[in-house]
XYZ file of C-alpha atoms in Angstrom:
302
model
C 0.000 0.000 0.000
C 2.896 2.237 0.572
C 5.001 1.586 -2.797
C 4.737 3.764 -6.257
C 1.462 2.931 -7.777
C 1.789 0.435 -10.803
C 5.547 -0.855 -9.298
C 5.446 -4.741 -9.873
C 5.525 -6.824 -6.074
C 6.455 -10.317 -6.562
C 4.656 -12.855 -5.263
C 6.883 -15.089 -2.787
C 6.933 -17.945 -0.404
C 5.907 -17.578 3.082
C 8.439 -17.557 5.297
C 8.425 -21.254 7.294
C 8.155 -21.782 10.828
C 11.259 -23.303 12.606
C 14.553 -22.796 14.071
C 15.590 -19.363 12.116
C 19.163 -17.572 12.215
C 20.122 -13.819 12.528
C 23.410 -12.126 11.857
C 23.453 -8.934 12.927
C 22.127 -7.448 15.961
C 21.543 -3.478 15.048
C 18.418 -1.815 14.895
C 17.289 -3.202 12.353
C 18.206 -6.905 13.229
C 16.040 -6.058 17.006
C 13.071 -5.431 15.177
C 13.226 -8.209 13.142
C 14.126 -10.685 16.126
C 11.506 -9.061 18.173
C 8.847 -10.591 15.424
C 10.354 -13.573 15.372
C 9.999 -13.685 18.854
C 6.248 -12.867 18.806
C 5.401 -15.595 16.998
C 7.353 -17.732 19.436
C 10.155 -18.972 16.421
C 13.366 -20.233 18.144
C 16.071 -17.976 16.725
C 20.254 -17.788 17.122
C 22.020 -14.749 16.912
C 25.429 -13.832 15.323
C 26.894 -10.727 16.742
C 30.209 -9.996 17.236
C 29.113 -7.688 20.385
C 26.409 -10.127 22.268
C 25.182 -8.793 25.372
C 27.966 -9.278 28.813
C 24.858 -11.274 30.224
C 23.044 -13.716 29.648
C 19.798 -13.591 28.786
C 16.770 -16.187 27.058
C 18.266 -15.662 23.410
C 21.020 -18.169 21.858
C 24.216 -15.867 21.182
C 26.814 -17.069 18.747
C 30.032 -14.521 18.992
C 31.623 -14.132 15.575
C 30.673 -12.915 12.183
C 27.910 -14.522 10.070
C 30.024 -15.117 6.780
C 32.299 -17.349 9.048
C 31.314 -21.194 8.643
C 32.255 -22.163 12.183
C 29.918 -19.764 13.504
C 27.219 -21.013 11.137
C 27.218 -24.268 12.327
C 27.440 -23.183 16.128
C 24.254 -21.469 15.169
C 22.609 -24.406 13.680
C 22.211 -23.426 10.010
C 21.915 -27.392 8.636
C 19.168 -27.694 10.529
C 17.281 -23.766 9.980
C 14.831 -23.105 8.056
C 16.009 -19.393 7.255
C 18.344 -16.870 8.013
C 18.675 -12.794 8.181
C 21.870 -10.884 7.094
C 21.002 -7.932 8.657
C 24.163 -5.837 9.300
C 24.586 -2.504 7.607
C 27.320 -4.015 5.390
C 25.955 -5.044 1.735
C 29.099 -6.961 0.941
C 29.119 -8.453 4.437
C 25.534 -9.528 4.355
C 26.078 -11.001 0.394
C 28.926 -12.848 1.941
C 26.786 -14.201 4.972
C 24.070 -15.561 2.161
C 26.428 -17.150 -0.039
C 28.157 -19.157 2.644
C 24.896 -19.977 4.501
C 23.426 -21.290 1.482
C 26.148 -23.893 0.440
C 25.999 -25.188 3.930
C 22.074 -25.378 3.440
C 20.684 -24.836 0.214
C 16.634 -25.033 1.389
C 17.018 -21.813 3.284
C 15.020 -19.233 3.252
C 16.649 -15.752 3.004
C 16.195 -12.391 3.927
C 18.623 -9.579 2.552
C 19.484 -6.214 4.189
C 20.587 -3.911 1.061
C 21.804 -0.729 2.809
C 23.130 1.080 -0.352
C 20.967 1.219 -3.675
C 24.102 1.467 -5.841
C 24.520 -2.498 -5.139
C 21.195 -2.811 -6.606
C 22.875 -5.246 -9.372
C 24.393 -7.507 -7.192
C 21.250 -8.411 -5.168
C 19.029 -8.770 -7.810
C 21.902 -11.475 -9.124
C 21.548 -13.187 -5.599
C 17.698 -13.649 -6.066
C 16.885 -13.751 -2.367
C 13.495 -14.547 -0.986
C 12.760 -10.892 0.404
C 14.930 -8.292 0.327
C 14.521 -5.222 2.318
C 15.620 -1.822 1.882
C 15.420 0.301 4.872
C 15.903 3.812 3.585
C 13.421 2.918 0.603
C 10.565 1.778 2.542
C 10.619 4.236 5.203
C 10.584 7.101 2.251
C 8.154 5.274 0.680
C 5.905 4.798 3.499
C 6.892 8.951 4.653
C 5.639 9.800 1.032
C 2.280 7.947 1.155
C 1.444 9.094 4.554
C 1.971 12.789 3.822
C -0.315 12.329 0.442
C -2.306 10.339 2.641
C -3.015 11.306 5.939
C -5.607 8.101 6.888
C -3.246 5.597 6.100
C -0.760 5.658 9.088
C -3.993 4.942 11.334
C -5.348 2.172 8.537
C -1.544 0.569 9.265
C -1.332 0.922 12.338
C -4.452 -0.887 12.691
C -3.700 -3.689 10.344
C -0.434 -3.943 12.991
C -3.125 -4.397 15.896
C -4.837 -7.277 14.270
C -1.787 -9.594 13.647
C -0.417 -11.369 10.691
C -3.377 -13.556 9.730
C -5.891 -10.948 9.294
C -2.989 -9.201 7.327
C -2.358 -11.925 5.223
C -6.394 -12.457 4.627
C -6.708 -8.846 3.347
C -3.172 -9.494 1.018
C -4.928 -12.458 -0.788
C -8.320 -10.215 -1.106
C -6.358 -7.253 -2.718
C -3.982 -9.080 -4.497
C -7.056 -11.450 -5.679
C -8.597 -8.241 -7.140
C -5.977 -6.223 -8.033
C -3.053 -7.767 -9.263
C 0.511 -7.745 -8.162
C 0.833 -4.441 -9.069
C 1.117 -1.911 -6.296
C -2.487 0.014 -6.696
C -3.300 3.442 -6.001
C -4.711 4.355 -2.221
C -6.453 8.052 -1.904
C -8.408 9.236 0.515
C -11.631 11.601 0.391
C -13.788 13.487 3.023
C -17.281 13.920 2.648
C -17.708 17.798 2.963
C -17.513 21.250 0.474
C -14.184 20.814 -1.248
C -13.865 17.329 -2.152
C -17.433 16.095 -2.231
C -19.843 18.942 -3.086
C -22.583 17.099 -4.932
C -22.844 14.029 -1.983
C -22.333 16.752 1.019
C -25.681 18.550 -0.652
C -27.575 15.204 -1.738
C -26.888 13.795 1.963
C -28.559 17.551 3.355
C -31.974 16.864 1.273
C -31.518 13.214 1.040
C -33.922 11.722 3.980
C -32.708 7.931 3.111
C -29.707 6.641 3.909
C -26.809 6.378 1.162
C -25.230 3.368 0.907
C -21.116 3.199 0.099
C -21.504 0.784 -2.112
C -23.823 2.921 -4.401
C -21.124 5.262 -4.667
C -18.986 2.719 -6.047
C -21.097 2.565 -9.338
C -19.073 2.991 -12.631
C -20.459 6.354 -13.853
C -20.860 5.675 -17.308
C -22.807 2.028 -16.351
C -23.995 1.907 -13.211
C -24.385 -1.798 -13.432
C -20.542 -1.923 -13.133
C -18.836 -1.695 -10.072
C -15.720 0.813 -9.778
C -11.833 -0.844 -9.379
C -11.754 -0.229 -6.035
C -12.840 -1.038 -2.470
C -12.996 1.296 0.675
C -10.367 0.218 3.676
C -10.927 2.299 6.299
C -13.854 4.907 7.653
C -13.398 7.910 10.011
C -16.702 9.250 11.509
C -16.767 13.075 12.470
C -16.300 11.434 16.341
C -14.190 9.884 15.504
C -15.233 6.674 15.396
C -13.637 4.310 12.714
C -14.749 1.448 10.821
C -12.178 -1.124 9.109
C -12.821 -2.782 5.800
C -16.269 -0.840 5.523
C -19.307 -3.209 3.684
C -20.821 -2.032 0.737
C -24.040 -1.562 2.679
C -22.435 1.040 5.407
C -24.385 4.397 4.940
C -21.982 7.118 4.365
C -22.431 10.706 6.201
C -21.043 14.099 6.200
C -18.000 14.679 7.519
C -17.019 11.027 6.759
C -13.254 10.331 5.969
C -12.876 7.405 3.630
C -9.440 5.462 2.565
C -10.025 3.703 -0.513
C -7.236 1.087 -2.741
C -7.795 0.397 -6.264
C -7.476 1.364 -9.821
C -6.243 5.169 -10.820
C -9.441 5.331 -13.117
C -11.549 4.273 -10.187
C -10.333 7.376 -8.481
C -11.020 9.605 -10.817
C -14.336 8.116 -12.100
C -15.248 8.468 -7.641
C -13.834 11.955 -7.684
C -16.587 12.744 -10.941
C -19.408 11.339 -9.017
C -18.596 12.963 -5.647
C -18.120 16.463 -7.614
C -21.102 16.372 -10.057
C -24.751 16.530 -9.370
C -25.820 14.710 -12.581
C -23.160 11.900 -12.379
C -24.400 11.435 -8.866
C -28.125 11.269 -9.634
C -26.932 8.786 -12.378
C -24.982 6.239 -10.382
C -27.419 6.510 -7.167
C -30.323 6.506 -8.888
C -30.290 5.770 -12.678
C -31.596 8.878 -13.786
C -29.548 10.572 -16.659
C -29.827 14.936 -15.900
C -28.671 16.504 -18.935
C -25.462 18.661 -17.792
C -24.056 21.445 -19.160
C -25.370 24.118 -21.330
C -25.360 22.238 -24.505
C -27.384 19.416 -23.106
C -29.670 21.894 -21.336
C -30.692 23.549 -24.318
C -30.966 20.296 -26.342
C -33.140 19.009 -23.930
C -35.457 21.852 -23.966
C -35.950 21.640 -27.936
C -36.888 17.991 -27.185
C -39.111 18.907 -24.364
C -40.929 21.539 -26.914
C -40.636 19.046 -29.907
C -41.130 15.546 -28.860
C -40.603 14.471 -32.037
C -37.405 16.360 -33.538
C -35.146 13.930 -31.472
């Protein structure tokens, strides 16, 4: 949700449960232990600093591209292993050797610089992360969208499995390609037409009439709402098409970059609006005003 719409994500494995191995202790190796942890994985760290005491973790003292330390850790019989130090050549190193001891590892890369970009896409790793990248990706999307730090920090909340459920929904619907996320509020300058149809409407409006493909209504838009913000703040995840939308409403929606702008039409113009929520076609614009008026006064001329 946070990378450059249309960037391809690969599909991958899913990283297996078992005995797992981490070499590099930094801040970035703390989080990732601390996960591993979470999920109650048995893990060995490399480090060539451990800690003075002891504590519950497995410590191996050396440096992960060293095969004696390898085996110390247990890497014939891991699963997968982390080069996590803020070395690229170091943690390339730690792969290499790692995977000739076992080859049915699964591997996750540190890159550090971006100017080694070559020599980790030659390595083909399972998931490679790229610190700086994601958290200016991630900056990026959450200044040009202010819900979606709550929407993530939300997912967070709800663990891994409802994660993963809502990656095989959106990646069921919208490809592999990273789709566009926007988000709207329901008031004067970004929804003038719904803010004064919801002030004379008396029935509810449902979201998912919204959603309606302005040039057939009988087709749904590309995308799907993921996260409401009531004016008390109240919030709904994963809203259902049926959820009656009000003024003052904040609304985080994924999908295609037509689907936004076909959303942004509706929400802006009264005629598109009355189309998609009720099938009636208005005539809009002076042209079709006055063309509609000769029909009204000659029925028969059209």
């Amino acid at each position: 949700l946070t990378a450059v719409p249309g960037t391809k994500v690969e599909p991958h494995r899913d990283p297996p449960r078992g005995h797992w191995v981490l070499c590099g202790y930094g801040r970035f190796g703390k989080v990732l232990v601390s996960a591993l942890e979470q999920e109650n994985i048995p893990i060995t760290i490399i480090d060539h600093d451990p800690p003075l005491e002891s504590d519950h973790r497995h410590w191996v003292r050396g440096d992960g591209s060293s095969v004696p330390a390898l085996l110390e850790a247990g890497i014939q019989q891991a699963v997968g292993i982390v080069a996590s130090t803020n070395d690229d050549v170091n943690n390339l190193s730690i792969v290499v050797t790692a995977r000739k001891l076992n080859a049915r590892l699964f591997v996750v890369l540190r890159q550090n610089l971006q100017a080694h970009q070559a020599l980790f896409d030659a390595f083909e790793s399972d998931f490679t992360v790229v610190p700086s990248q994601i958290i200016a990706r991630e900056c990026l999307a959450i200044l040009t969208t202010p819900l979606l730090a709550p929407f993530l920090w939300q997912i967070k909340q709800r663990g891994e499995s409802w994660a993963s459920t809502l990656l095989d929904q959106l990646t069921g619907r919208f490809g592999w390609e990273a789709p566009t996320v926007w988000s709207v509020c329901i008031d004067a300058p970004q929804a003038p037409a719904l803010l004064k149809w919801l002030k004379l409407s008396q029935a509810p409006t449902p979201l998912g009439d919204l959603l309606r493909n302005p040039r057939d209504r009988a087709q749904e838009l590309e995308c799907r709402a993921l996260y409401l913000v009531r004016e008390d703040d109240a919030m709904v995840m994963l809203p259902h098409r049926h959820t009656s939308v009000q003024a003052g409403d904040q609304l985080l929606f994924v999908g295609c970059r037509e689907a936004r702008g076909d959303l942004e039409l509706t929400l802006n113009n009264e005629n598109t609006l009355e189309y998609v929520l009720c099938g009636r076609e208005i005539p809009g614009g002076w042209v079709w005003e006055q063309l509609a008026r000769l029909h009204a006064r000659w029925p028969g001329s059209g």
